[in-house]
C-alpha positions as a LaTeX table, in Angstrom:
\begin{tabular}{lrrr}
\hline
Residue & $x$ (\AA) & $y$ (\AA) & $z$ (\AA) \\
\hline
Unk1 & 1.48 & $-26.64$ & 25.68 \\
Unk2 & 1.98 & $-24.61$ & 22.47 \\
Unk3 & 0.63 & $-27.52$ & 20.05 \\
Unk4 & $-2.33$ & $-27.95$ & 22.07 \\
Unk5 & $-2.90$ & $-24.17$ & 22.06 \\
Unk6 & $-2.36$ & $-24.35$ & 18.17 \\
Unk7 & $-4.64$ & $-27.26$ & 17.32 \\
Unk8 & $-7.31$ & $-25.35$ & 19.31 \\
Unk9 & $-6.82$ & $-22.02$ & 17.34 \\
Unk10 & $-6.56$ & $-24.21$ & 14.02 \\
Unk11 & $-10.20$ & $-25.70$ & 14.56 \\
Unk12 & $-11.26$ & $-21.96$ & 15.25 \\
Unk13 & $-10.15$ & $-20.56$ & 12.28 \\
Unk14 & $-12.34$ & $-19.92$ & 9.05 \\
Unk15 & $-12.59$ & $-21.94$ & 6.08 \\
Unk16 & $-8.90$ & $-21.90$ & 3.83 \\
Unk17 & $-9.03$ & $-19.51$ & 0.99 \\
Unk18 & $-9.03$ & $-22.73$ & $-1.32$ \\
Unk19 & $-12.73$ & $-23.52$ & 0.67 \\
Unk20 & $-13.96$ & $-19.89$ & 0.49 \\
Unk21 & $-13.37$ & $-18.46$ & $-2.53$ \\
Unk22 & $-12.56$ & $-20.55$ & $-6.15$ \\
Unk23 & $-10.13$ & $-18.09$ & $-8.05$ \\
Unk24 & $-10.74$ & $-17.69$ & $-11.81$ \\
Unk25 & $-8.75$ & $-15.55$ & $-14.19$ \\
Unk26 & $-8.92$ & $-14.68$ & $-17.96$ \\
Unk27 & $-7.91$ & $-12.17$ & $-20.68$ \\
Unk28 & $-10.27$ & $-10.12$ & $-22.64$ \\
Unk29 & $-9.31$ & $-9.97$ & $-26.55$ \\
Unk30 & $-8.67$ & $-5.75$ & $-25.96$ \\
Unk31 & $-5.97$ & $-7.03$ & $-23.39$ \\
Unk32 & $-7.72$ & $-6.12$ & $-19.64$ \\
Unk33 & $-7.28$ & $-8.93$ & $-17.33$ \\
Unk34 & $-9.78$ & $-10.28$ & $-15.25$ \\
Unk35 & $-10.03$ & $-12.31$ & $-11.77$ \\
Unk36 & $-13.03$ & $-13.77$ & $-10.51$ \\
Unk37 & $-13.13$ & $-14.69$ & $-6.76$ \\
Unk38 & $-16.05$ & $-16.72$ & $-6.04$ \\
Unk39 & $-17.60$ & $-16.69$ & $-2.49$ \\
Unk40 & $-21.35$ & $-17.78$ & $-2.81$ \\
Unk41 & $-22.07$ & $-17.21$ & 1.56 \\
Unk42 & $-23.49$ & $-13.91$ & 0.92 \\
Unk43 & $-25.50$ & $-12.10$ & $-2.10$ \\
Unk44 & $-22.90$ & $-9.55$ & $-2.36$ \\
Unk45 & $-20.14$ & $-8.62$ & $-4.69$ \\
Unk46 & $-17.25$ & $-6.40$ & $-4.93$ \\
Unk47 & $-16.46$ & $-4.85$ & $-8.32$ \\
Unk48 & $-12.79$ & $-3.14$ & $-8.59$ \\
Unk49 & $-10.76$ & $-1.87$ & $-11.60$ \\
Unk50 & $-7.19$ & $-1.54$ & $-10.82$ \\
Unk51 & $-5.09$ & 0.54 & $-13.42$ \\
Unk52 & $-1.42$ & $-0.03$ & $-13.41$ \\
Unk53 & $-0.39$ & 3.94 & $-12.98$ \\
Unk54 & 0.01 & 5.43 & $-9.76$ \\
Unk55 & 1.79 & 8.84 & $-8.54$ \\
Unk56 & 5.64 & 7.27 & $-9.22$ \\
Unk57 & 4.29 & 7.04 & $-12.91$ \\
Unk58 & 3.34 & 10.78 & $-13.41$ \\
Unk59 & 5.29 & 13.41 & $-15.34$ \\
Unk60 & 8.16 & 15.43 & $-14.12$ \\
Unk61 & 6.69 & 18.18 & $-12.72$ \\
Unk62 & 3.15 & 16.76 & $-12.30$ \\
Unk63 & 2.99 & 15.66 & $-8.86$ \\
Unk64 & $-0.18$ & 14.60 & $-7.96$ \\
Unk65 & $-1.79$ & 14.42 & $-10.85$ \\
Unk66 & $-2.79$ & 10.45 & $-10.74$ \\
Unk67 & $-4.76$ & 11.55 & $-7.87$ \\
Unk68 & $-6.00$ & 14.47 & $-9.31$ \\
Unk69 & $-7.32$ & 12.24 & $-11.96$ \\
Unk70 & $-9.29$ & 10.06 & $-9.51$ \\
Unk71 & $-11.07$ & 12.72 & $-7.95$ \\
Unk72 & $-12.07$ & 13.87 & $-11.31$ \\
Unk73 & $-13.31$ & 10.35 & $-12.31$ \\
Unk74 & $-16.42$ & 11.01 & $-10.54$ \\
Unk75 & $-17.11$ & 13.84 & $-12.82$ \\
Unk76 & $-19.85$ & 13.00 & $-15.50$ \\
Unk77 & $-19.39$ & 11.22 & $-19.04$ \\
Unk78 & $-21.39$ & 11.25 & $-22.24$ \\
Unk79 & $-23.78$ & 9.00 & $-20.32$ \\
Unk80 & $-23.36$ & 9.66 & $-16.60$ \\
Unk81 & $-23.98$ & 13.47 & $-15.11$ \\
Unk82 & $-21.54$ & 14.33 & $-12.19$ \\
Unk83 & $-21.77$ & 12.37 & $-9.30$ \\
Unk84 & $-24.60$ & 10.13 & $-10.92$ \\
Unk85 & $-22.40$ & 7.32 & $-10.54$ \\
Unk86 & $-22.05$ & 7.17 & $-6.51$ \\
Unk87 & $-25.62$ & 8.31 & $-6.29$ \\
Unk88 & $-26.65$ & 5.41 & $-8.38$ \\
Unk89 & $-24.49$ & 3.01 & $-6.21$ \\
Unk90 & $-26.12$ & 4.60 & $-2.91$ \\
Unk91 & $-29.98$ & 4.23 & $-4.41$ \\
Unk92 & $-29.35$ & 0.74 & $-4.86$ \\
Unk93 & $-27.89$ & 0.13 & $-1.05$ \\
Unk94 & $-24.19$ & $-0.22$ & $-2.12$ \\
Unk95 & $-20.84$ & 1.94 & $-1.65$ \\
Unk96 & $-18.07$ & 3.05 & $-3.27$ \\
Unk97 & $-14.67$ & 4.85 & $-3.40$ \\
Unk98 & $-11.52$ & 5.33 & $-5.07$ \\
Unk99 & $-7.89$ & 5.15 & $-3.91$ \\
Unk100 & $-4.58$ & 6.25 & $-5.38$ \\
Unk101 & $-1.12$ & 4.80 & $-4.47$ \\
Unk102 & 2.38 & 5.19 & $-5.93$ \\
Unk103 & 1.89 & 1.83 & $-8.20$ \\
Unk104 & $-2.24$ & 1.74 & $-8.64$ \\
Unk105 & $-5.22$ & 3.60 & $-9.17$ \\
Unk106 & $-8.41$ & 1.36 & $-8.03$ \\
Unk107 & $-12.24$ & 2.28 & $-8.00$ \\
Unk108 & $-14.35$ & $-0.41$ & $-6.51$ \\
Unk109 & $-18.12$ & $-0.75$ & $-5.58$ \\
Unk110 & $-19.58$ & $-2.68$ & $-3.08$ \\
Unk111 & $-23.23$ & $-3.98$ & $-3.96$ \\
Unk112 & $-26.21$ & $-6.62$ & $-4.15$ \\
Unk113 & $-24.89$ & $-9.35$ & $-6.69$ \\
Unk114 & $-27.68$ & $-8.67$ & $-8.63$ \\
Unk115 & $-26.28$ & $-5.31$ & $-9.63$ \\
Unk116 & $-23.17$ & $-6.27$ & $-11.21$ \\
Unk117 & $-23.88$ & $-5.35$ & $-14.40$ \\
Unk118 & $-24.82$ & $-2.11$ & $-13.76$ \\
Unk119 & $-21.63$ & $-1.69$ & $-12.41$ \\
Unk120 & $-19.67$ & $-3.05$ & $-14.79$ \\
Unk121 & $-21.73$ & $-0.37$ & $-17.23$ \\
Unk122 & $-20.94$ & 2.66 & $-15.34$ \\
Unk123 & $-17.10$ & 1.82 & $-14.44$ \\
Unk124 & $-16.84$ & 1.08 & $-18.44$ \\
Unk125 & $-18.11$ & 4.44 & $-19.60$ \\
Unk126 & $-16.04$ & 6.35 & $-17.21$ \\
Unk127 & $-13.14$ & 4.11 & $-18.50$ \\
Unk128 & $-12.87$ & 6.08 & $-21.74$ \\
Unk129 & $-15.88$ & 8.59 & $-21.82$ \\
Unk130 & $-14.88$ & 11.08 & $-19.11$ \\
Unk131 & $-16.11$ & 14.67 & $-19.48$ \\
Unk132 & $-14.71$ & 17.82 & $-17.49$ \\
Unk133 & $-15.24$ & 21.52 & $-17.74$ \\
Unk134 & $-12.54$ & 23.95 & $-16.99$ \\
Unk135 & $-15.16$ & 24.64 & $-13.60$ \\
Unk136 & $-14.72$ & 21.02 & $-12.79$ \\
Unk137 & $-11.07$ & 20.92 & $-12.79$ \\
Unk138 & $-10.88$ & 24.32 & $-10.85$ \\
Unk139 & $-13.02$ & 22.90 & $-8.39$ \\
Unk140 & $-11.57$ & 19.60 & $-7.87$ \\
Unk141 & $-7.89$ & 21.46 & $-7.94$ \\
Unk142 & $-9.35$ & 23.40 & $-4.61$ \\
Unk143 & $-10.62$ & 20.09 & $-2.87$ \\
Unk144 & $-7.03$ & 18.54 & $-3.36$ \\
Unk145 & $-5.45$ & 21.28 & $-2.15$ \\
Unk146 & $-7.48$ & 21.70 & 0.87 \\
Unk147 & $-7.25$ & 17.61 & 1.45 \\
Unk148 & $-3.52$ & 18.43 & 1.35 \\
Unk149 & $-3.83$ & 21.06 & 3.64 \\
Unk150 & $-5.92$ & 19.08 & 6.00 \\
Unk151 & $-3.88$ & 15.68 & 5.72 \\
Unk152 & $-0.52$ & 16.90 & 5.21 \\
Unk153 & 0.58 & 20.99 & 5.87 \\
Unk154 & $-1.40$ & 21.03 & 9.24 \\
Unk155 & 0.24 & 17.48 & 10.42 \\
Unk156 & 3.37 & 17.79 & 11.97 \\
Unk157 & 4.18 & 14.25 & 11.58 \\
Unk158 & 2.89 & 13.90 & 7.98 \\
Unk159 & 5.02 & 16.49 & 6.63 \\
Unk160 & 8.11 & 14.50 & 8.85 \\
Unk161 & 6.81 & 11.40 & 7.04 \\
Unk162 & 7.11 & 13.29 & 3.58 \\
Unk163 & 10.66 & 14.74 & 3.89 \\
Unk164 & 11.79 & 11.12 & 5.21 \\
Unk165 & 10.66 & 9.37 & 2.29 \\
Unk166 & 11.85 & 12.39 & 0.04 \\
Unk167 & 15.32 & 11.78 & 1.92 \\
Unk168 & 15.06 & 7.82 & 1.40 \\
Unk169 & 14.45 & 8.24 & $-2.37$ \\
Unk170 & 16.77 & 10.42 & $-4.28$ \\
Unk171 & 15.99 & 9.53 & $-7.49$ \\
Unk172 & 13.10 & 7.41 & $-7.59$ \\
Unk173 & 9.68 & 8.73 & $-7.76$ \\
Unk174 & 8.60 & 6.80 & $-4.38$ \\
Unk175 & 9.96 & 10.10 & $-3.07$ \\
Unk176 & 7.40 & 12.59 & $-4.26$ \\
Unk177 & 3.90 & 12.64 & $-2.08$ \\
Unk178 & 1.10 & 10.91 & $-3.69$ \\
Unk179 & $-1.15$ & 13.70 & $-3.01$ \\
Unk180 & 1.60 & 16.04 & $-4.92$ \\
Unk181 & 3.80 & 18.91 & $-3.82$ \\
Unk182 & 1.62 & 22.18 & $-3.07$ \\
Unk183 & 3.35 & 24.39 & $-5.61$ \\
Unk184 & 2.62 & 21.41 & $-8.49$ \\
Unk185 & $-1.02$ & 20.89 & $-7.45$ \\
Unk186 & $-1.67$ & 24.43 & $-7.99$ \\
Unk187 & $-0.66$ & 24.31 & $-11.50$ \\
Unk188 & $-2.26$ & 20.96 & $-12.56$ \\
Unk189 & $-5.10$ & 21.69 & $-15.73$ \\
Unk190 & $-7.70$ & 20.14 & $-17.68$ \\
Unk191 & $-5.32$ & 19.55 & $-20.73$ \\
Unk192 & $-3.02$ & 17.57 & $-17.80$ \\
Unk193 & $-5.68$ & 15.68 & $-16.63$ \\
Unk194 & $-6.66$ & 14.80 & $-20.18$ \\
Unk195 & $-3.59$ & 13.73 & $-21.43$ \\
Unk196 & $-3.08$ & 11.45 & $-18.31$ \\
Unk197 & $-6.12$ & 9.86 & $-18.52$ \\
Unk198 & $-6.14$ & 9.09 & $-22.32$ \\
Unk199 & $-2.97$ & 7.45 & $-21.93$ \\
Unk200 & $-2.90$ & 5.09 & $-19.13$ \\
Unk201 & $-7.06$ & 4.66 & $-18.58$ \\
Unk202 & $-7.48$ & 1.88 & $-21.01$ \\
Unk203 & $-8.41$ & $-1.87$ & $-20.82$ \\
Unk204 & $-4.93$ & $-3.24$ & $-21.37$ \\
Unk205 & $-3.89$ & $-1.21$ & $-18.55$ \\
Unk206 & $-6.52$ & $-2.14$ & $-16.02$ \\
Unk207 & $-7.05$ & $-5.51$ & $-13.93$ \\
Unk208 & $-10.99$ & $-6.28$ & $-13.09$ \\
Unk209 & $-11.52$ & $-7.95$ & $-10.22$ \\
Unk210 & $-15.04$ & $-9.44$ & $-9.13$ \\
Unk211 & $-15.31$ & $-10.93$ & $-5.77$ \\
Unk212 & $-18.32$ & $-12.36$ & $-4.11$ \\
Unk213 & $-21.53$ & $-14.04$ & $-5.02$ \\
Unk214 & $-20.61$ & $-14.67$ & $-9.14$ \\
Unk215 & $-20.42$ & $-17.75$ & $-11.35$ \\
Unk216 & $-16.97$ & $-16.92$ & $-13.60$ \\
Unk217 & $-18.95$ & $-17.81$ & $-17.21$ \\
Unk218 & $-21.69$ & $-14.88$ & $-16.01$ \\
Unk219 & $-18.50$ & $-12.22$ & $-15.40$ \\
Unk220 & $-16.82$ & $-13.42$ & $-18.38$ \\
Unk221 & $-20.17$ & $-12.33$ & $-20.31$ \\
Unk222 & $-20.85$ & $-9.17$ & $-18.45$ \\
Unk223 & $-17.21$ & $-8.07$ & $-18.66$ \\
Unk224 & $-17.17$ & $-9.07$ & $-22.76$ \\
Unk225 & $-20.04$ & $-6.87$ & $-23.39$ \\
Unk226 & $-19.15$ & $-4.03$ & $-21.36$ \\
Unk227 & $-15.39$ & $-3.76$ & $-21.29$ \\
Unk228 & $-14.43$ & $-5.81$ & $-24.20$ \\
Unk229 & $-15.30$ & $-3.21$ & $-26.79$ \\
Unk230 & $-13.57$ & $-0.45$ & $-25.18$ \\
Unk231 & $-10.13$ & $-0.38$ & $-28.07$ \\
Unk232 & $-6.75$ & $-0.20$ & $-25.67$ \\
Unk233 & $-3.81$ & 1.78 & $-26.15$ \\
Unk234 & $-1.36$ & 0.85 & $-28.85$ \\
Unk235 & 2.34 & 0.92 & $-27.82$ \\
Unk236 & 1.55 & 1.46 & $-24.11$ \\
Unk237 & 5.22 & 0.91 & $-22.81$ \\
Unk238 & 6.24 & $-1.14$ & $-19.88$ \\
Unk239 & 6.46 & 1.10 & $-16.50$ \\
Unk240 & 10.04 & 1.90 & $-15.88$ \\
Unk241 & 11.23 & 3.96 & $-13.19$ \\
Unk242 & 14.69 & 5.31 & $-12.19$ \\
Unk243 & 16.97 & 3.00 & $-9.87$ \\
Unk244 & 18.20 & 4.20 & $-6.63$ \\
Unk245 & 22.25 & 5.09 & $-6.27$ \\
Unk246 & 24.02 & 3.11 & $-3.82$ \\
Unk247 & 23.71 & 4.71 & $-0.53$ \\
Unk248 & 27.22 & 4.83 & 0.84 \\
Unk249 & 26.46 & 7.34 & 4.37 \\
Unk250 & 23.67 & 7.28 & 6.96 \\
Unk251 & 21.27 & 10.39 & 6.16 \\
Unk252 & 20.08 & 12.16 & 8.96 \\
Unk253 & 16.93 & 15.15 & 9.47 \\
Unk254 & 15.72 & 16.69 & 12.50 \\
Unk255 & 12.18 & 17.83 & 12.00 \\
Unk256 & 10.95 & 20.70 & 14.40 \\
Unk257 & 7.19 & 22.19 & 14.78 \\
Unk258 & 5.73 & 23.72 & 17.53 \\
Unk259 & 2.53 & 21.50 & 16.93 \\
Unk260 & 4.20 & 18.28 & 17.97 \\
Unk261 & 3.30 & 16.68 & 21.20 \\
Unk262 & 5.29 & 13.74 & 21.26 \\
Unk263 & 8.72 & 13.50 & 19.75 \\
Unk264 & 9.89 & 10.15 & 18.58 \\
Unk265 & 12.69 & 8.43 & 16.35 \\
Unk266 & 11.82 & 6.84 & 12.67 \\
Unk267 & 14.70 & 5.11 & 10.94 \\
Unk268 & 14.04 & 3.39 & 7.40 \\
Unk269 & 16.34 & 1.34 & 5.28 \\
Unk270 & 15.84 & 0.63 & 1.65 \\
Unk271 & 14.88 & $-2.97$ & 0.77 \\
Unk272 & 13.72 & $-5.52$ & $-1.48$ \\
Unk273 & 9.85 & $-5.93$ & $-2.59$ \\
Unk274 & 8.14 & $-8.94$ & $-3.27$ \\
Unk275 & 9.14 & $-10.09$ & $-6.72$ \\
Unk276 & 7.32 & $-12.59$ & $-8.96$ \\
Unk277 & 8.95 & $-15.93$ & $-8.85$ \\
Unk278 & 11.38 & $-14.11$ & $-6.05$ \\
Unk279 & 9.59 & $-13.81$ & $-2.67$ \\
Unk280 & 12.04 & $-15.62$ & $-0.30$ \\
Unk281 & 13.92 & $-12.21$ & 0.82 \\
Unk282 & 10.61 & $-10.26$ & 1.29 \\
Unk283 & 9.13 & $-13.09$ & 3.45 \\
Unk284 & 12.14 & $-12.79$ & 5.67 \\
Unk285 & 11.75 & $-9.12$ & 6.13 \\
Unk286 & 7.84 & $-9.48$ & 6.98 \\
Unk287 & 8.91 & $-11.86$ & 9.58 \\
Unk288 & 11.89 & $-9.66$ & 11.00 \\
Unk289 & 9.30 & $-6.98$ & 11.07 \\
Unk290 & 7.09 & $-8.77$ & 13.32 \\
Unk291 & 9.72 & $-10.15$ & 15.68 \\
Unk292 & 11.16 & $-6.69$ & 15.97 \\
Unk293 & 7.96 & $-4.79$ & 16.51 \\
Unk294 & 5.17 & $-6.66$ & 15.52 \\
Unk295 & 3.16 & $-6.68$ & 19.07 \\
Unk296 & 3.21 & $-4.49$ & 21.63 \\
Unk297 & 3.72 & $-7.38$ & 24.45 \\
Unk298 & 6.19 & $-9.53$ & 22.51 \\
Unk299 & 8.21 & $-8.03$ & 20.64 \\
Unk300 & 11.66 & $-7.71$ & 20.70 \\
Unk301 & 11.73 & $-3.73$ & 20.84 \\
Unk302 & 8.47 & $-3.60$ & 23.05 \\
Unk303 & 9.88 & $-6.28$ & 25.45 \\
Unk304 & 13.51 & $-4.24$ & 26.03 \\
Unk305 & 12.60 & $-0.84$ & 25.39 \\
Unk306 & 9.19 & $-0.43$ & 27.04 \\
Unk307 & 9.30 & $-3.18$ & 29.69 \\
Unk308 & 12.62 & $-3.63$ & 30.64 \\
Unk309 & 14.63 & $-0.55$ & 30.42 \\
Unk310 & 11.31 & 1.41 & 29.93 \\
Unk311 & 13.03 & 4.28 & 28.01 \\
Unk312 & 10.17 & 3.73 & 25.07 \\
Unk313 & 6.04 & 4.06 & 25.77 \\
Unk314 & 5.87 & 2.77 & 22.39 \\
Unk315 & 7.65 & 1.20 & 19.49 \\
Unk316 & 7.06 & $-0.60$ & 16.19 \\
Unk317 & 8.61 & $-1.96$ & 13.21 \\
Unk318 & 6.70 & $-1.70$ & 9.62 \\
Unk319 & 7.69 & $-3.30$ & 5.83 \\
Unk320 & 5.56 & $-2.65$ & 2.99 \\
Unk321 & 6.26 & $-5.68$ & 1.03 \\
Unk322 & 3.64 & $-5.16$ & $-1.98$ \\
Unk323 & 5.52 & $-2.73$ & $-4.31$ \\
Unk324 & 6.70 & $-2.67$ & $-7.78$ \\
Unk325 & 9.70 & $-1.20$ & $-7.03$ \\
Unk326 & 12.32 & $-1.12$ & $-3.51$ \\
Unk327 & 10.48 & $-0.63$ & $-0.85$ \\
Unk328 & 11.40 & 0.69 & 2.95 \\
Unk329 & 11.90 & $-1.05$ & 6.39 \\
Unk330 & 11.06 & 1.19 & 8.91 \\
Unk331 & 11.36 & 1.54 & 12.82 \\
Unk332 & 9.49 & 4.06 & 15.14 \\
Unk333 & 10.33 & 4.26 & 18.82 \\
Unk334 & 8.61 & 6.84 & 21.05 \\
Unk335 & 10.90 & 7.72 & 24.13 \\
Unk336 & 9.37 & 8.07 & 27.81 \\
Unk337 & 8.73 & 11.45 & 29.41 \\
Unk338 & 12.28 & 12.58 & 30.41 \\
Unk339 & 14.08 & 10.30 & 27.67 \\
Unk340 & 15.76 & 12.32 & 24.95 \\
Unk341 & 15.67 & 11.47 & 21.81 \\
Unk342 & 19.63 & 10.51 & 21.52 \\
Unk343 & 18.97 & 7.91 & 24.50 \\
Unk344 & 15.90 & 6.23 & 22.77 \\
Unk345 & 17.85 & 5.95 & 19.29 \\
Unk346 & 21.22 & 4.35 & 21.60 \\
Unk347 & 18.47 & 1.76 & 23.10 \\
Unk348 & 16.93 & 0.81 & 19.94 \\
Unk349 & 20.37 & 0.41 & 18.48 \\
Unk350 & 21.13 & $-1.70$ & 21.48 \\
Unk351 & 18.10 & $-3.70$ & 21.00 \\
Unk352 & 18.87 & $-4.99$ & 17.50 \\
Unk353 & 22.56 & $-5.89$ & 18.50 \\
Unk354 & 21.35 & $-7.77$ & 21.25 \\
Unk355 & 18.37 & $-9.52$ & 18.95 \\
Unk356 & 21.46 & $-10.32$ & 16.53 \\
Unk357 & 23.60 & $-12.21$ & 19.34 \\
Unk358 & 20.99 & $-13.56$ & 20.92 \\
Unk359 & 19.05 & $-15.31$ & 18.19 \\
Unk360 & 15.39 & $-16.50$ & 17.78 \\
Unk361 & 13.53 & $-18.40$ & 20.26 \\
Unk362 & 12.28 & $-21.44$ & 17.98 \\
Unk363 & 8.97 & $-21.57$ & 19.93 \\
Unk364 & 8.14 & $-18.34$ & 19.79 \\
Unk365 & 9.08 & $-18.24$ & 16.11 \\
Unk366 & 6.87 & $-20.91$ & 15.12 \\
Unk367 & 3.84 & $-19.09$ & 17.40 \\
Unk368 & 4.34 & $-16.11$ & 15.32 \\
Unk369 & 4.39 & $-17.77$ & 12.15 \\
Unk370 & 1.30 & $-19.37$ & 12.91 \\
Unk371 & $-0.11$ & $-15.89$ & 14.06 \\
Unk372 & 0.63 & $-14.49$ & 10.68 \\
Unk373 & $-1.15$ & $-17.34$ & 8.66 \\
Unk374 & $-4.45$ & $-16.96$ & 10.84 \\
Unk375 & $-4.35$ & $-13.52$ & 10.58 \\
Unk376 & $-4.13$ & $-14.06$ & 6.54 \\
Unk377 & $-6.75$ & $-16.43$ & 6.43 \\
Unk378 & $-9.30$ & $-14.13$ & 8.43 \\
Unk379 & $-8.36$ & $-11.31$ & 6.09 \\
Unk380 & $-9.15$ & $-13.37$ & 3.13 \\
Unk381 & $-12.67$ & $-14.08$ & 4.92 \\
Unk382 & $-13.53$ & $-10.95$ & 3.61 \\
Unk383 & $-14.48$ & $-10.25$ & 0.11 \\
Unk384 & $-13.75$ & $-6.69$ & 0.03 \\
Unk385 & $-10.21$ & $-7.59$ & 1.63 \\
Unk386 & $-9.49$ & $-10.69$ & $-0.62$ \\
Unk387 & $-10.13$ & $-8.28$ & $-3.83$ \\
Unk388 & $-8.00$ & $-5.86$ & $-2.64$ \\
Unk389 & $-5.27$ & $-8.18$ & $-2.17$ \\
Unk390 & $-5.21$ & $-10.01$ & $-5.20$ \\
Unk391 & $-5.95$ & $-6.28$ & $-6.91$ \\
Unk392 & $-2.93$ & $-4.62$ & $-5.39$ \\
Unk393 & $-0.64$ & $-7.74$ & $-6.06$ \\
Unk394 & $-1.28$ & $-7.78$ & $-9.54$ \\
Unk395 & $-1.22$ & $-3.96$ & $-10.32$ \\
Unk396 & 2.20 & $-4.20$ & $-8.50$ \\
Unk397 & 3.94 & $-6.76$ & $-10.74$ \\
Unk398 & 2.92 & $-9.94$ & $-9.08$ \\
Unk399 & 0.98 & $-13.28$ & $-10.52$ \\
Unk400 & $-1.91$ & $-14.72$ & $-9.19$ \\
Unk401 & 0.46 & $-18.16$ & $-8.44$ \\
Unk402 & 2.60 & $-15.21$ & $-6.29$ \\
Unk403 & $-0.05$ & $-14.10$ & $-4.50$ \\
Unk404 & $-1.57$ & $-17.83$ & $-3.72$ \\
Unk405 & 2.23 & $-19.09$ & $-2.60$ \\
Unk406 & 2.96 & $-16.00$ & $-0.32$ \\
Unk407 & 1.70 & $-17.89$ & 2.93 \\
Unk408 & 3.55 & $-21.39$ & 1.94 \\
Unk409 & 6.78 & $-18.94$ & 1.58 \\
Unk410 & 6.20 & $-17.09$ & 4.68 \\
Unk411 & 5.97 & $-20.69$ & 6.44 \\
Unk412 & 9.10 & $-21.96$ & 4.79 \\
Unk413 & 11.20 & $-19.09$ & 6.41 \\
Unk414 & 13.91 & $-20.84$ & 9.14 \\
Unk415 & 14.88 & $-18.61$ & 11.90 \\
Unk416 & 18.49 & $-18.65$ & 10.58 \\
Unk417 & 17.32 & $-16.93$ & 7.42 \\
Unk418 & 15.66 & $-14.10$ & 9.01 \\
Unk419 & 18.99 & $-13.21$ & 11.05 \\
Unk420 & 21.13 & $-13.71$ & 8.20 \\
Unk421 & 18.56 & $-10.88$ & 6.70 \\
Unk422 & 18.46 & $-8.83$ & 9.31 \\
Unk423 & 22.95 & $-8.74$ & 9.55 \\
Unk424 & 22.62 & $-7.48$ & 6.39 \\
Unk425 & 19.98 & $-5.11$ & 6.75 \\
Unk426 & 21.03 & $-3.04$ & 9.86 \\
Unk427 & 24.01 & $-1.02$ & 8.56 \\
Unk428 & 24.02 & 2.73 & 9.77 \\
Unk429 & 25.56 & 3.43 & 6.34 \\
Unk430 & 22.26 & 2.35 & 4.68 \\
Unk431 & 20.15 & 4.20 & 7.15 \\
Unk432 & 17.81 & 7.01 & 7.14 \\
Unk433 & 17.31 & 8.80 & 10.48 \\
Unk434 & 14.54 & 11.23 & 11.16 \\
Unk435 & 13.98 & 12.92 & 14.74 \\
Unk436 & 10.93 & 14.57 & 15.09 \\
Unk437 & 10.51 & 17.19 & 18.33 \\
Unk438 & 8.43 & 20.10 & 19.70 \\
Unk439 & 10.13 & 23.39 & 18.56 \\
Unk440 & 11.23 & 24.71 & 21.61 \\
Unk441 & 12.95 & 21.38 & 22.32 \\
Unk442 & 16.27 & 22.54 & 20.91 \\
Unk443 & 17.64 & 19.40 & 20.48 \\
Unk444 & 20.04 & 19.01 & 18.01 \\
Unk445 & 21.47 & 15.89 & 15.75 \\
Unk446 & 25.14 & 15.24 & 16.30 \\
\hline
\end{tabular}
C-alpha cells in the first residue's frame, strides 16, 4: 500500500529542479558572483542581491547597524530620490523588499522579465552611491526603534526568545538580536551607517541571483553593463567570528510576564550547520527534527505528549540548517491546562528517552523522507523561493554543488545514523532550557 501511495504522489509532483530551472553561474571581473536560474514558464523575473554581511558581522557596540542600513538603502542615491526605487518598481507592476539575517542582507524585486535591466540599473546604483542626510538617519532610527518596540519589547515571547538566544551564545555574535539592543540602536548615527556601507556593500562581497524568464547570456551582458564597472572593496577579509567555548553545564532561565497567555518550555542545543562539502550531520539533524516534531499528527512528541499522555496541546522541533556558523536545534512543548511546566518538561524528556530506546519505524522513515523530497520540489517550483534558496546558501558559505546535492544527501541518511546523532545530542549538560509563564504563575525552576 505504501509503495502504491508513493507512486501516485510521485506522478502528481511538479517537474524536478533540473527540468524546471537551468542553473548557470559566473563571476564578474570585479568579483561579483552571478547565478542565473532559467525558467521560461512565466514572463516574470526575480532579481536579488545578497551581501555577505549581517548582524553577526557588526562592530562591537553597534548592534542593529546591518538592519538599520537595510532601511537606509531605500533613501536616495546620486540619481534616485528617496523612495524612488520602490515607487518605480510598483509603477511597473512589481514588488520589492529587503531583509537582514545574522549572515546576510538581501534586496529583491519581482517584476515582468522585460524590466530586468531597469532593476539592475537601480540596484547597482545604490550599491555604491547611497546618500543619506542627518534627517534621514534620525527618521529611520526612530522607525527601527518603533519596529523593535512592536516586534520585540511588546511581545513577551519575542523577549523570551531573545534572552534564550543570548544564553545559548555566550561568545558568538549570534547571541545578539538582528534588530539590535535598544540602547545601542539609539546611538547609531550617520557615520556608523556610512562606515558599514562603504566597507561591506561592494561587488566582491555580493551575490546576484536572477531567476525566471531570462537567458544566461543576456543576464551576463546586463550584469557586466550595470554591476561590472563598480570597483571592488580592496582587502576585504574573510568573515571570522569568535567561537563558542565548550558548554559544561546546563543553562536554565525562567521568564515571567503578565502579558503571557500561554506558558511553554523551550530547549535548545548548539549543533553543526551545513558545511560546504560536509552536510551529512546536518542532514541527520534535519530528519531528526522532522521525526520528533515535524508533524502535528505523526511526530514522536505529538503522538506521545498530545495524544497518549495528553499533557501537551502543542509540540514542535526546529533546526535551522543554513547558517555560516554553529546553529541551534530546539524543542517547544506547550502544556495542557492544569499541567505545570515541570511535569510537561519531564514528559518531553521521557518521550525522547523512549524514542532512543525504541528506534525508528522503517516504513514511517521512508515516508518521511519522501515527504521532505516532495516539499522541496514544490518549493523549488516557485522562482522566488528558488532564488532565495540559492542566495541564502551561497551567502552562508555553501556552493552551488552543495545546494544541488542537499536532497540526495538527505535521502541517503539511514535510521541508524539519525539515532546515533540523537544519542550524542540529548545531553542535559549541553542544553539551554527556558520556561515562559504569566507573572502571577509563581513557578520557580528547581
